[in-house]
Every structure is written in C-alpha cells, then in structure tokens.
Coordinates of C-alpha atoms in Angstrom, one line a residue:
Chain A
M28 CA 21.9 16.0 27.7
G29 CA 18.6 14.8 29.1
A30 CA 16.3 12.7 27.1
K31 CA 13.6 15.3 27.2
T32 CA 15.9 18.0 25.8
A33 CA 17.1 15.7 23.1
L34 CA 13.5 15.0 22.2
Q35 CA 12.7 18.7 22.0
G36 CA 15.9 19.4 20.0
N37 CA 15.1 16.6 17.5
R38 CA 11.5 17.7 17.1
P39 CA 12.2 19.8 13.9
F40 CA 13.8 16.8 12.3
L41 CA 10.9 14.6 13.2
F42 CA 8.6 17.0 11.4
R43 CA 11.1 17.1 8.5
M44 CA 11.0 13.3 8.3
L45 CA 7.2 13.3 8.5
A46 CA 6.9 16.0 5.8
S47 CA 9.3 14.2 3.5
S48 CA 7.4 10.9 4.0
L49 CA 4.0 12.6 3.3
V50 CA 5.2 14.7 0.4
R51 CA 7.6 12.3 -1.3
R52 CA 5.4 9.3 -0.8
R53 CA 2.1 11.2 -1.7
S54 CA 1.0 8.8 -4.4
R55 CA 1.2 5.9 -1.8
L56 CA -0.7 7.8 0.8
L57 CA -3.3 9.1 -1.6
V58 CA -5.6 6.1 -1.0
A59 CA -5.5 6.6 2.7
L60 CA -6.0 10.4 2.3
T61 CA -9.0 9.8 0.0
G62 CA -10.6 7.4 2.4
I63 CA -10.2 9.8 5.3
A64 CA -11.5 12.7 3.2
I65 CA -14.5 10.8 2.1
G66 CA -15.3 9.8 5.7
A67 CA -14.9 13.4 6.8
T68 CA -17.0 14.6 3.9
V69 CA -19.9 12.4 4.9
L70 CA -19.4 13.1 8.6
L71 CA -19.4 16.9 8.3
G72 CA -22.2 16.8 5.6
L73 CA -24.5 14.6 7.6
V74 CA -23.8 16.2 11.0
T75 CA -24.3 19.7 9.4
L76 CA -27.6 18.5 8.0
C77 CA -28.5 17.0 11.4
Y78 CA -28.0 20.4 13.0
D79 CA -29.8 22.1 10.2
I80 CA -32.7 19.6 9.7
P81 CA -34.7 20.9 12.7
R82 CA -34.4 24.4 11.3
Q83 CA -35.2 23.2 7.8
L84 CA -38.1 21.0 8.9
S85 CA -39.7 23.2 11.6
R86 CA -41.5 25.3 9.0
E87 CA -42.6 22.1 7.2
F88 CA -43.9 20.9 10.5
R89 CA -46.1 24.0 10.8
S90 CA -48.4 22.3 8.3
Y91 CA -49.4 20.0 11.2
G92 CA -51.0 23.0 12.8
A93 CA -50.5 25.2 15.8
N94 CA -48.1 24.0 18.5
L95 CA -48.9 26.5 21.3
A96 CA -52.4 27.1 22.7
F97 CA -53.6 29.9 25.0
V98 CA -56.5 29.2 27.3
P99 CA -58.1 31.0 30.2
V100 CA -56.7 30.3 33.6
G101 CA -58.7 28.8 36.5
G102 CA -62.3 29.8 36.8
A103 CA -62.2 32.4 33.9
L104 CA -64.4 31.4 31.0
A105 CA -62.7 33.5 28.4
L106 CA -59.5 35.3 27.5
D107 CA -59.4 39.0 27.4
R108 CA -58.4 40.1 23.8
G109 CA -56.0 42.7 25.3
L110 CA -54.3 40.0 27.3
L111 CA -53.8 38.0 24.2
E112 CA -52.1 40.9 22.5
K113 CA -49.8 41.1 25.5
A114 CA -49.0 37.4 25.1
R115 CA -48.2 38.0 21.5
A116 CA -45.3 40.2 22.7
F117 CA -43.6 37.1 24.2
L118 CA -43.6 35.3 20.9
P119 CA -40.4 35.7 18.9
Q120 CA -41.5 37.5 15.7
G121 CA -38.9 35.7 13.6
E122 CA -40.3 32.3 14.6
L123 CA -44.0 33.3 14.7
V124 CA -46.0 31.8 11.8
G125 CA -49.4 32.9 13.0
L126 CA -51.6 33.6 16.1
T127 CA -55.3 32.8 15.7
P128 CA -58.0 33.7 18.1
F129 CA -61.1 31.5 18.5
R130 CA -64.5 32.3 20.0
Y131 CA -67.2 29.7 20.2
E132 CA -70.9 30.4 20.3
S133 CA -73.8 28.1 20.3
V134 CA -76.1 29.2 17.6
R135 CA -79.1 27.9 15.7
S136 CA -79.9 27.9 12.0
R137 CA -83.3 27.0 10.7
M138 CA -84.1 25.5 14.1
L139 CA -81.0 23.3 14.2
P140 CA -78.2 23.9 16.7
Y141 CA -74.6 24.6 15.5
T142 CA -71.3 25.7 17.0
A143 CA -70.2 29.0 15.4
V144 CA -66.5 29.8 15.6
G145 CA -65.4 33.4 15.3
T146 CA -61.8 33.6 14.1
D147 CA -59.3 35.6 12.1
F148 CA -59.3 33.9 8.7
T149 CA -55.9 35.4 7.6
E150 CA -54.2 34.0 10.7
A151 CA -56.2 30.7 10.6
R152 CA -54.8 30.0 7.1
K153 CA -51.3 30.3 8.6
T154 CA -51.8 28.3 11.8
S155 CA -54.1 25.6 10.3
P156 CA -52.7 25.0 6.8
F157 CA -54.3 21.6 6.8
Y158 CA -57.8 23.2 6.4
R159 CA -59.0 22.3 3.0
V160 CA -61.5 24.8 1.7
E161 CA -63.8 24.1 -1.2
G162 CA -64.9 27.4 -2.6
A163 CA -63.2 30.5 -1.2
W164 CA -62.0 31.8 2.1
P165 CA -64.2 34.6 3.5
A166 CA -62.7 38.0 2.5
R167 CA -65.5 40.4 3.3
P168 CA -67.9 40.9 6.2
G169 CA -70.9 38.7 6.2
E170 CA -69.1 35.8 4.5
I171 CA -68.7 32.4 6.3
L172 CA -67.4 28.9 5.9
V173 CA -69.4 25.8 6.8
G174 CA -67.8 22.5 7.9
G175 CA -67.9 19.5 5.6
D176 CA -70.5 17.6 7.7
V177 CA -72.7 20.7 8.0
A178 CA -72.6 21.2 4.3
E179 CA -73.5 17.5 3.7
R180 CA -76.4 17.6 6.1
T181 CA -77.9 20.9 5.0
G182 CA -76.9 21.0 1.4
L183 CA -75.2 24.4 2.0
G184 CA -72.3 25.4 -0.1
P185 CA -70.7 28.4 -1.9
G186 CA -73.4 30.8 -3.2
K187 CA -76.0 29.8 -0.5
T188 CA -77.0 31.8 2.6
M189 CA -77.2 30.6 6.2
P190 CA -79.2 32.4 8.9
L191 CA -77.8 32.3 12.4
D192 CA -79.6 33.2 15.5
G193 CA -79.1 32.9 19.3
R194 CA -78.8 34.8 22.5
N195 CA -75.8 36.5 24.0
S196 CA -74.6 36.4 27.6
R197 CA -77.0 39.2 28.5
R198 CA -79.8 37.0 27.1
E199 CA -80.3 39.5 24.3
R200 CA -81.5 37.9 21.0
Y201 CA -79.6 38.2 17.7
D202 CA -80.4 37.1 14.2
Q203 CA -78.3 37.6 11.1
E204 CA -77.9 36.0 7.6
F205 CA -74.5 35.1 6.2
A206 CA -73.3 34.2 2.7
V207 CA -71.6 30.8 2.5
V208 CA -68.4 31.2 0.4
G209 CA -66.7 27.9 1.1
V210 CA -66.9 24.5 2.8
V211 CA -64.0 23.6 5.1
I212 CA -63.0 20.0 5.4
T213 CA -60.4 18.8 7.9
G214 CA -61.6 15.3 8.8
G215 CA -61.9 16.5 12.4
V216 CA -64.3 18.3 14.7
E217 CA -64.0 21.4 12.5
D218 CA -66.3 19.7 9.9
E219 CA -69.2 20.3 12.4
F220 CA -68.5 24.0 12.8
V221 CA -69.6 27.2 11.1
F222 CA -66.8 29.7 10.8
L223 CA -67.2 33.4 10.6
S224 CA -64.9 36.3 11.2
L225 CA -64.4 37.4 14.8
S226 CA -65.6 40.9 14.0
D227 CA -68.8 39.5 12.4
M228 CA -69.3 37.4 15.5
E229 CA -68.8 40.4 17.8
A230 CA -71.1 42.5 15.7
M231 CA -73.7 39.7 15.6
T232 CA -73.6 39.1 19.4
G233 CA -73.0 42.6 20.5
E234 CA -70.1 41.4 22.7
E235 CA -66.6 42.5 22.0
G236 CA -63.1 41.6 23.3
R237 CA -63.8 38.0 24.3
V238 CA -61.7 35.1 23.0
D239 CA -62.2 31.5 24.2
L240 CA -59.0 30.1 22.8
A241 CA -56.0 31.2 20.8
E242 CA -53.5 29.1 18.9
A243 CA -50.0 30.0 17.8
S244 CA -47.8 28.3 15.4
L245 CA -44.1 28.9 16.0
S246 CA -41.0 27.6 14.2
A247 CA -39.5 26.4 17.4
G248 CA -38.6 23.1 19.1
K249 CA -40.1 21.7 22.2
D250 CA -37.6 23.3 24.6
E251 CA -38.0 26.7 23.1
L252 CA -41.8 26.4 23.2
E253 CA -41.7 25.3 26.9
R254 CA -39.5 28.3 27.6
I255 CA -41.9 30.7 25.9
A256 CA -45.0 29.1 27.6
G257 CA -43.3 29.4 31.0
A258 CA -42.4 33.1 30.4
I259 CA -46.0 33.9 29.4
K260 CA -47.5 32.1 32.4
A261 CA -45.2 33.8 34.7
A262 CA -45.8 37.3 33.3
L263 CA -49.5 37.0 32.5
P264 CA -51.5 35.3 35.3
G265 CA -54.7 35.4 33.3
V266 CA -53.3 33.2 30.5
D267 CA -52.3 29.6 30.5
A268 CA -49.9 28.8 27.6
R269 CA -49.8 25.1 26.7
L270 CA -47.9 23.1 24.2
V271 CA -50.1 21.3 21.7
T272 CA -48.5 18.0 22.7
Q273 CA -49.8 16.0 19.8
V274 CA -48.0 18.3 17.3
T275 CA -44.8 18.9 19.3
R276 CA -44.5 15.2 20.2
S277 CA -44.9 14.2 16.5
E278 CA -42.3 16.8 15.5
E279 CA -39.9 15.6 18.2
T280 CA -40.4 11.9 17.2
V281 CA -39.9 12.5 13.5
L282 CA -36.8 14.7 14.2
A283 CA -35.4 12.2 16.7
K284 CA -35.9 9.3 14.2
L285 CA -34.3 11.3 11.4
T286 CA -31.4 12.4 13.6
S287 CA -30.9 8.8 14.8
L288 CA -30.8 7.6 11.2
V289 CA -28.3 10.3 10.3
Y290 CA -26.1 9.4 13.3
L291 CA -26.3 5.7 12.4
V292 CA -25.3 6.3 8.8
T293 CA -22.4 8.5 10.2
A294 CA -21.3 5.7 12.5
V295 CA -21.3 3.2 9.6
V296 CA -19.3 5.6 7.4
L297 CA -16.8 6.2 10.2
T298 CA -16.4 2.5 10.7
L299 CA -15.9 2.0 7.0
T300 CA -13.4 4.9 7.0
M301 CA -11.5 3.3 9.9
I302 CA -11.4 -0.1 8.1
C303 CA -10.2 1.6 4.9
V304 CA -7.5 3.6 6.7
A305 CA -6.4 0.5 8.8
T306 CA -6.1 -1.6 5.6
T307 CA -4.2 1.1 3.8
M308 CA -1.9 1.7 6.8
M309 CA -1.4 -2.1 7.0
T310 CA -0.2 -2.0 3.4
V311 CA 2.0 0.9 4.2
V312 CA 3.6 -1.0 7.1
L313 CA 4.2 -4.0 4.9
E314 CA 5.7 -1.9 2.2
R315 CA 7.9 -0.2 4.8
R316 CA 9.0 -3.2 6.8
R317 CA 12.6 -2.8 5.6
E318 CA 12.6 0.9 6.6
I319 CA 11.2 0.0 10.0
G320 CA 13.9 -2.8 10.3
L321 CA 16.6 -0.2 9.4
K322 CA 15.3 2.3 11.9
K323 CA 15.3 -0.4 14.6
A324 CA 18.8 -1.5 13.5
L325 CA 19.9 2.1 13.9
G326 CA 18.7 2.1 17.4
A327 CA 15.1 3.2 17.3
D328 CA 13.1 1.6 20.0
N329 CA 9.6 0.3 19.6
R330 CA 8.0 3.5 21.1
R331 CA 9.8 5.8 18.7
V332 CA 8.8 3.7 15.7
A333 CA 5.2 3.6 16.9
R334 CA 5.2 7.4 17.6
E335 CA 6.5 8.1 14.1
F336 CA 3.7 6.0 12.5
L337 CA 1.1 7.5 14.7
A338 CA 2.3 11.0 13.9
E339 CA 2.1 10.2 10.2
G340 CA -1.4 8.9 10.8
L341 CA -2.3 12.1 12.7
C342 CA -1.0 14.3 9.8
L343 CA -3.0 12.2 7.4
G344 CA -6.1 12.5 9.6
I345 CA -5.8 16.2 9.9
A346 CA -5.2 16.7 6.1
G347 CA -8.1 14.3 5.3
G348 CA -10.3 16.1 7.8
L349 CA -9.6 19.5 6.4
L350 CA -10.2 18.3 2.8
G351 CA -13.3 16.4 3.8
S352 CA -14.7 19.4 5.7
A353 CA -14.5 21.5 2.6
L354 CA -16.2 18.8 0.6
G355 CA -18.7 18.1 3.4
L356 CA -19.9 21.7 3.4
I357 CA -20.5 21.5 -0.4
F358 CA -22.3 18.1 0.1
A359 CA -24.5 19.5 2.8
R360 CA -25.3 22.6 0.7
V361 CA -26.3 20.5 -2.3
V362 CA -28.5 18.3 -0.2
S363 CA -30.1 21.2 1.6
E364 CA -30.9 23.1 -1.6
N365 CA -32.1 20.1 -3.5
V366 CA -33.9 18.1 -0.8
F367 CA -35.2 20.9 1.4
G368 CA -35.2 23.7 -1.1
R369 CA -33.6 26.0 1.4
A370 CA -30.1 27.6 1.8
L371 CA -27.8 25.9 4.3
N372 CA -27.0 27.5 7.6
P373 CA -23.7 25.7 8.5
E374 CA -22.4 25.5 12.0
L375 CA -18.7 26.5 11.7
F376 CA -17.7 24.8 15.0
L377 CA -18.4 21.4 13.3
I378 CA -15.3 21.9 11.0
P379 CA -12.7 21.7 13.8
L380 CA -14.7 18.9 15.3
T381 CA -14.7 17.0 12.1
V382 CA -10.9 17.5 11.8
L383 CA -10.5 16.2 15.3
V384 CA -12.7 13.2 14.8
S385 CA -10.9 12.4 11.5
A386 CA -7.5 12.6 13.2
L387 CA -8.7 10.4 16.1
V388 CA -10.3 7.8 13.8
T389 CA -7.1 7.7 11.7
V390 CA -4.9 7.3 14.8
V391 CA -7.1 4.5 16.2
A392 CA -7.1 2.8 12.7
C393 CA -3.3 3.0 12.8
L394 CA -2.9 1.2 16.1
A395 CA -3.1 -2.3 14.8
P396 CA -0.7 -1.8 11.9
V397 CA 1.7 0.1 14.2
R398 CA 1.6 -2.8 16.6
R399 CA 2.7 -5.0 13.7
A400 CA 5.3 -2.5 12.7
V401 CA 7.1 -2.6 16.0
D402 CA 7.2 -6.4 15.9
V403 CA 9.4 -6.3 12.9
E404 CA 12.7 -8.1 13.4
P405 CA 15.4 -5.9 11.9
A406 CA 17.8 -8.8 11.1
L407 CA 15.1 -10.6 9.1
V408 CA 13.8 -7.7 7.1
L409 CA 17.3 -6.3 6.3
R410 CA 18.3 -9.5 4.6
G411 CA 15.1 -9.4 2.7
E412 CA 13.0 -12.1 4.5
Chain B
M14 CA 44.6 -3.6 26.3
A15 CA 41.1 -5.2 26.8
N16 CA 39.5 -6.7 23.8
I17 CA 36.6 -4.7 22.4
M18 CA 34.8 -8.0 21.6
E19 CA 34.9 -11.5 23.0
I20 CA 32.9 -14.3 21.5
Q21 CA 32.9 -17.4 23.7
N22 CA 31.6 -20.7 22.5
V23 CA 28.7 -19.2 20.5
S24 CA 26.2 -21.4 18.8
K25 CA 23.0 -20.4 16.9
I26 CA 20.6 -23.2 16.3
Y27 CA 17.4 -23.0 14.1
G28 CA 15.6 -26.3 14.7
P29 CA 17.7 -28.9 13.1
L30 CA 20.0 -26.4 11.5
K31 CA 23.2 -25.3 13.3
A32 CA 24.0 -21.9 11.8
L33 CA 27.0 -21.4 14.2
Q34 CA 28.7 -24.1 16.2
D35 CA 30.9 -23.3 19.2
V36 CA 32.6 -20.2 17.7
S37 CA 35.1 -18.4 20.0
L38 CA 36.9 -15.2 19.0
S39 CA 38.6 -12.2 20.5
V40 CA 39.0 -8.9 18.7
P41 CA 41.3 -6.2 20.1
P42 CA 40.5 -2.5 19.7
G43 CA 41.5 -1.1 16.3
Q44 CA 41.6 -4.4 14.5
W45 CA 40.1 -4.9 11.1
L46 CA 38.7 -8.4 11.0
A47 CA 37.4 -10.0 7.9
I48 CA 34.9 -12.9 8.2
M49 CA 34.9 -15.1 5.1
G50 CA 33.2 -18.2 4.1
P51 CA 30.9 -19.7 1.5
S52 CA 27.1 -19.0 1.4
G53 CA 25.3 -20.5 4.4
S54 CA 28.5 -20.8 6.4
G55 CA 27.1 -18.5 9.2
K56 CA 28.9 -15.2 8.3
T57 CA 25.8 -13.1 8.5
T58 CA 24.4 -14.9 11.5
L59 CA 27.7 -14.2 13.4
M60 CA 27.5 -10.5 12.3
N61 CA 23.9 -10.2 13.4
I62 CA 24.9 -11.6 16.8
I63 CA 27.8 -9.2 17.1
G64 CA 25.5 -6.3 16.0
C65 CA 22.9 -7.1 18.6
L66 CA 20.4 -7.8 15.9
D67 CA 20.2 -11.4 17.0
T68 CA 21.0 -13.4 20.1
P69 CA 23.0 -16.7 20.3
S70 CA 21.3 -19.9 21.3
L71 CA 24.4 -20.9 23.4
G72 CA 27.6 -19.1 24.5
E73 CA 28.4 -15.5 25.3
V74 CA 29.2 -12.3 23.5
I75 CA 31.0 -9.6 25.5
L76 CA 31.0 -6.2 23.7
D77 CA 33.2 -3.4 25.2
G78 CA 33.0 -5.2 28.6
V79 CA 29.2 -5.7 28.5
R80 CA 27.8 -9.3 28.5
L81 CA 25.0 -9.2 26.0
S82 CA 23.2 -12.4 27.2
S83 CA 22.2 -10.5 30.4
L84 CA 20.6 -7.7 28.5
K85 CA 16.9 -7.2 27.7
P86 CA 15.8 -6.4 24.0
G87 CA 15.6 -2.7 24.9
E88 CA 19.1 -2.7 26.3
L89 CA 20.4 -4.5 23.2
T90 CA 18.8 -1.7 21.2
T91 CA 20.7 0.8 23.3
I92 CA 24.0 -1.0 22.8
R93 CA 23.3 -1.1 19.0
R94 CA 22.6 2.6 19.0
E95 CA 25.5 3.6 21.1
A96 CA 28.3 1.3 20.2
I97 CA 27.7 -0.1 16.7
G98 CA 27.8 1.3 13.2
L99 CA 26.2 -0.8 10.5
I100 CA 27.1 -0.9 6.8
F101 CA 24.8 -3.1 4.6
Q102 CA 25.4 -4.7 1.2
Q103 CA 21.9 -3.4 0.1
F104 CA 22.7 0.1 1.5
H105 CA 19.2 0.3 3.1
L106 CA 18.7 4.0 2.7
V107 CA 15.3 5.5 3.4
S108 CA 13.9 6.2 -0.1
Y109 CA 12.1 9.5 0.8
L110 CA 15.0 11.1 2.7
T111 CA 17.9 12.8 1.0
A112 CA 21.5 11.6 1.6
L113 CA 21.9 14.3 4.2
E114 CA 18.6 13.3 6.0
N115 CA 19.6 9.7 5.9
V116 CA 22.7 10.5 7.9
M117 CA 20.8 12.8 10.2
M118 CA 18.4 10.0 10.9
A119 CA 21.1 8.0 12.6
Q120 CA 21.8 11.1 14.8
F121 CA 18.1 11.4 15.4
Y122 CA 17.9 7.9 16.9
H123 CA 21.2 8.3 18.8
S124 CA 21.1 11.7 20.4
L125 CA 20.8 15.2 18.9
V126 CA 20.5 16.0 15.2
D127 CA 23.3 18.2 13.9
E128 CA 23.0 19.1 10.2
G129 CA 26.5 20.6 10.1
E130 CA 28.1 17.5 11.5
A131 CA 26.1 15.3 9.1
M132 CA 27.2 17.4 6.2
E133 CA 30.8 17.0 7.4
A134 CA 30.4 13.2 7.4
L135 CA 29.2 13.3 3.8
E136 CA 32.2 15.5 2.9
R137 CA 34.5 12.9 4.4
V138 CA 33.1 10.3 2.0
G139 CA 33.2 12.7 -0.9
L140 CA 29.5 13.4 -1.2
S141 CA 28.9 16.9 0.0
D142 CA 27.7 17.9 -3.5
R143 CA 25.1 15.0 -3.5
A144 CA 23.8 15.8 0.0
R145 CA 20.3 17.0 -1.2
H146 CA 19.8 14.1 -3.5
L147 CA 17.4 11.2 -2.9
P148 CA 18.8 7.7 -2.9
R149 CA 17.3 6.9 -6.3
Q150 CA 19.3 9.8 -7.7
L151 CA 22.6 8.3 -6.5
S152 CA 24.7 5.6 -7.9
G153 CA 25.3 2.4 -6.0
G154 CA 28.7 3.5 -4.9
E155 CA 27.3 6.9 -3.7
Q156 CA 24.6 5.1 -1.8
Q157 CA 27.1 2.9 -0.1
R158 CA 29.2 5.9 0.9
V159 CA 26.0 7.6 2.4
C160 CA 25.5 4.3 4.3
I161 CA 29.1 4.5 5.6
A162 CA 28.7 8.2 6.6
R163 CA 25.5 7.2 8.4
A164 CA 27.3 4.3 10.2
L165 CA 30.1 6.6 11.3
I166 CA 28.1 9.7 12.4
N167 CA 27.7 8.6 16.0
H168 CA 31.3 7.6 16.5
P169 CA 30.7 3.8 17.1
K170 CA 33.2 1.7 18.8
L171 CA 32.6 -1.1 16.4
L172 CA 31.9 -0.8 12.7
L173 CA 30.1 -3.8 11.1
A174 CA 30.1 -4.1 7.3
D175 CA 28.1 -6.9 5.6
E176 CA 29.5 -7.4 2.1
P177 CA 29.9 -3.6 1.7
T178 CA 31.3 -3.9 -1.8
G179 CA 29.1 -6.8 -2.9
N180 CA 26.9 -4.6 -5.1
L181 CA 29.6 -2.2 -6.4
D182 CA 31.7 -2.0 -9.5
E183 CA 35.5 -1.9 -9.3
I184 CA 35.9 1.9 -9.1
N185 CA 33.3 2.2 -6.3
E186 CA 34.7 -0.9 -4.5
K187 CA 38.1 0.9 -4.4
L188 CA 36.5 4.1 -3.1
V189 CA 34.8 2.2 -0.3
M190 CA 37.9 0.2 0.6
D191 CA 39.9 3.5 0.7
I192 CA 37.4 4.9 3.2
L193 CA 37.6 1.7 5.4
H194 CA 41.4 2.0 5.3
K195 CA 41.2 5.6 6.5
L196 CA 38.9 4.5 9.3
R197 CA 41.2 1.7 10.3
G198 CA 44.0 4.2 10.3
G199 CA 41.9 6.4 12.5
G200 CA 41.7 3.6 15.1
S201 CA 38.2 2.2 14.3
T202 CA 37.5 -1.5 14.9
I203 CA 36.0 -3.0 11.8
V204 CA 34.3 -6.3 11.3
L205 CA 33.7 -7.0 7.6
V206 CA 31.8 -9.9 6.2
T207 CA 32.9 -10.8 2.7
H208 CA 33.2 -13.8 0.4
A209 CA 35.8 -12.0 -1.8
P210 CA 39.5 -12.8 -0.9
E211 CA 40.7 -9.6 -2.5
V212 CA 38.4 -7.6 -0.1
A213 CA 39.5 -9.7 2.9
A214 CA 43.1 -9.1 2.0
H215 CA 42.7 -5.5 3.1
A216 CA 42.0 -6.6 6.7
D217 CA 44.4 -7.2 9.5
R218 CA 43.0 -10.6 10.3
V219 CA 40.8 -13.1 8.5
I220 CA 38.6 -15.8 9.9
V221 CA 36.9 -18.4 7.7
L222 CA 33.7 -20.0 8.7
E223 CA 32.6 -23.3 7.2
H224 CA 29.3 -25.0 8.1
G225 CA 29.0 -22.7 11.1
K226 CA 32.4 -23.6 12.5
L227 CA 35.5 -21.5 12.7
A228 CA 37.8 -23.2 10.1
E229 CA 40.6 -20.7 9.9
D230 CA 41.9 -17.7 11.9
R231 CA 44.9 -16.0 10.5
L232 CA 46.7 -12.6 10.4
N233 CA 47.3 -11.1 7.1
E234 CA 51.0 -10.7 6.2
R235 CA 51.1 -7.0 6.7
G236 CA 48.7 -7.4 9.7
G237 CA 50.3 -8.8 12.9
D238 CA 49.2 -7.3 16.1
A239 CA 46.4 -5.0 15.4
G240 CA 46.9 -2.8 18.5
P241 CA 50.2 -1.2 17.4
L242 CA 48.8 -0.9 13.9
A243 CA 45.8 0.9 15.1
A244 CA 47.9 3.2 17.3
A245 CA 50.1 4.0 14.3
G246 CA 47.1 4.6 12.1
L247 CA 45.5 6.9 14.6
A248 CA 48.6 9.0 14.7
E249 CA 48.8 9.2 10.9
S250 CA 45.2 9.7 9.9
E251 CA 43.2 11.2 12.8
G252 CA 40.7 13.7 11.5
E253 CA 40.8 12.5 7.9
V254 CA 37.8 10.3 8.3
G255 CA 37.2 11.1 11.9
G256 CA 33.7 9.6 12.1
A257 CA 34.7 6.6 14.2
K258 CA 37.0 7.4 17.1
M259 CA 38.2 4.6 19.3
A260 CA 37.5 4.2 22.9
S261 CA 40.6 2.4 24.0

C-alpha cells in the first residue's frame, strides 16, 4: 500500500487523536485558547472599527464644511441655476448633507461698500455648520445676517436695519432696506459679508437664475468625491465640480492617522498573541516530551510529530479565531455605540479573515516549540531524563 | 537458521563512563533472552541500542540481517517501526487516548489503522472490556497489558521488554509473564531486561551484565537450543496470542 494511501486511510484516526487531545486536555489548552481568542477579539474589533470609522466619522467631518464646489467653466461668469439642479441629480441622495448656492454682489450701505451674498439659509446651515450666528438665522423675506467684522465696524446687530443699494448688470439701480436678525462669525472671510436669501437678492437686483458658486457637503471619501466630480464634469460641460481639497485632505489625513494607529495596535496585539501562544505551546511541548518520545519510539518520524503539533495548533487557532470573532463583534459594537454614538455596520467578510489570521498566527507561534519537540531523544525521555 | 540479532564488540561510552564494554552476543529467532544485572550495569543501554533508540560508540549491531551502523536516523526509525515492539516498565501510554486508541496509535505510525485488529489485540491480553477506558482508569497491570498489545499489534520480529513487571503486583506479574510465555510459544523473539531472577527464570537464556561487561551467558535448564523450542511453541500456540509472528 502506498504511503499516500496509508496517509489518507489514517486521516480519520489523526482527527480522532487531535479531537481527543483537544477535548480531554482542554484545561491545559484553555490558556492558549484564551490567548488566541483575545487576540482575535481585538483583531476583529479593531479592524471592524477601522472599516466602520470612515463611515462613522464622515458625518462628523461634515462640520468642517462643504467638500465639493461647483464653479462656472471657462469664460462663463456664473452658473445657470437650472444647470445646478441637473448637477444635484448626480449627488447620491443618501450621502448628500446639503447643497448651497452662493451669489455675490457688490453693494453699498450708507455710502460704504460691502459684498452681499445671496444664499439658501436652510442649506447653508447644513453645509457650513461652523457658522456661529449670534441672534437668529433669517427665516422670512427681508431678513439678513451681517458678518462679525461688519457688525463691529457699523454697530449693526439683531433688531437694527441695513439699507443696501447698487446697480445690476443692466446698470439699473436698486435700493432696499433689510432687517438684521443675526451676526455671523466664522473667523474667516465670511465675517466681511452681508448674507441675504437668494430670493431676496434676486428680487432686489431684478436678476434671476444666476449663481456664482455652489457648495455641496457629502458623506463620502476622496475617491467617491472624485468619481462624482468626474461624472458631473463629463455630463455637464458648463459646470466644473472641484473637491474642496483643504477639507478632503484634512479628512483623509485624520482617517489615515487613525487607521494607522488602529493597525499599529492590531500588530502589537497580534505579536503579543503570538508570544502568548508560543509560550503556551512551549509549555505544552515540555509537558508532553514523554509522549513525543513515545511516538518517536513507536516509529513516528520528525515530520509526523511536527505535523501533529501544527495540526493541533491549527485547530486551536481556528477555535480561538471563531470565539474571538464573536467577542470582537460585541467589542466593536460596544465601542461604536459608546464612542461614536452610532450603530455598528460590521463587514462579515472580516470574520473568516480573522479566523484565517488567528490560525496562521497560531501555526507560526507553534513553529519554534515544534522544532524543539522533534529534537526530543526518545531514549532519554522514556527513562525520565 | 540465521540469527535475528548479532551484537559484535559493542561499547557505549559517555565521556569517562563506559556504559557498555565490548559486548558480543547472538540471538537466534524465537529465543527468549533475559538481560540481568544490577543498576548501572548497562542493561537499559544495551536494550536501547538493540531497539534503535541509541547507537553504540564502538562495535556493530546486525538486526535481521541489517547493519545498524550504516543507517541514518530516519532509517533507524523505520527499523524501529517495522521490526521492533517495545514494552516499558512505566507503560508510557498516552494519557488522553483510550486503551484501544493507544494500540491503534502504533498502527497509525506503522501502516494503516484497523480498529478491529486493535480490538483483537486487546482481547488477546484480556482487556476487550476495558478498551474504551483511559489509562488513568486502568490498573497498573491493565496498563502493562495495553502496552503489550500495542507492542504486538504490528507483528514485530523482536519484542523488547524493559522491566515489564517492575511496577506490578504478583497477580499482574503472573498475567504478564503468561502472555510472554504465549508469545514465545508463538515463535516471538523476546529480549527482556530485568533485575529479578524469578522473572529471568522464565527465559530460555540469561545474560548478566556487570559494569558494562558481559559477565555471564547461560541457558536455563529447560531452555537449551531456542530454535527447536520456538518451533515447538509455534506449533502448539499459534493464534493464541498471535500478535508477533516470526519471520524465520
């Protein structure tokens, strides 16, 4: 009978020996199993969080402001509002936080020049959550916000009025008085502006449908944003969609650092797991020197002894990996709910991956003890030396 | 008939200690040889060398026509697996395997596992009802009988027993010696290490080691030429123990 056939025929007994060893020596192997399970718990927990963190944090990052801007292409001075609505159709509704149009006009108030910004206040609150408004946001026609610097220079604030006048593109004169309901403070250029609703601006200037700039805030990563921008540019030649690099870059940097940190912790945990398993297996080998000696005395060659130990390590790795995966999901869920305040959305493919890594780590950790195992001299250990 | 074992001027030296000194010995097939001597006389060293568990520093061992000195460690393992059955004083059963599984383990490392055959081997040593018990659930005598069943399962040409009754009470000693008698009757070649003269008295031939040297080599009164004895035993008892069949 060929060696291969004998090997196949003996496989059920190999599994029987393994099962007996694992089940009847379970108290001995509990330490190794616990170590592997803890490693797998941390591994699956952290990698699950790693996958979920971008999703968890992307909405948090929206507080940085818009991450996609729409500007006119080439020589065009402004966007057509209809074109902007077409661009909106390209934005995934599930990921869209807000889309805010901006129109800029040079106006004067009491002989002093200002930049008036016509916008949609409802959308602006979504895309620019960092706007701090003292007073109230405009809710009715004729209500405006003034920037912090404007308020400081002019003494304007909630309850005061501000006349605006100027000329439209047809050189026609306009003049209208608005009620200041709030002061907007951003620490940026917005503090120099006067904000009014886009409809008020269109009514004041007598010019409709023009937008100079639009900003969108999407819960999406850099790659997704680039894909959306590319699709819009390809489909709508009049619109140039650009990533707001300052925001997306910050987002990418923070996520990359966070992910690196998680992977570093994971690597440390895996190393510790490997040391724990290797130490435990070393103890197991020392405890079983006599058994190894006996097997060698009965005719087991080094390869067979090594294979049996590695198979035992593999079983331990798989069992620990499965146990750790279950605990890891619970760990990730607890962290997700308590740290991010959101439900976890686990990636199920990480479970077999964790089991695979656990099994691999355990087998690698077993290599050194197994090498010692096969060096056992049967004659010495059988007479108790 | 060619000798199953030839030991030619074998010495084993550990630094300043000479465990064996120039020992020569021939064992014909079917002979029951007892090796006696006080502690430290070199009995176990000689048995380890015969059992391919150790190698001599000087001299030659020829087992079933094969010169062991020319073999590599892997080939010695093969000889041990194919030709030798080992019985230990400490039994050395694997604690997490049942009696039956301990016997099957010897099959596992030899060729193909056959549970029925392993069960038959346990029946022959009177342990079929204890087959599913773990070693800790067996008495010393029962453990030694499992050890014998394990040693015989692969039909070795040479059975080596190191103080097989050393840890047994009188009743179990008799049980074990009865089994060895049946094996000898079946034609097995047995090499038994013992310090007890009453155990050595069962053998066909006794050698005595002292300080690593062969001090005495005698046939027991009822012994004589082991060949004819073995042939007679084979005719009488074949199939009773049946684990170790001779290749003559």
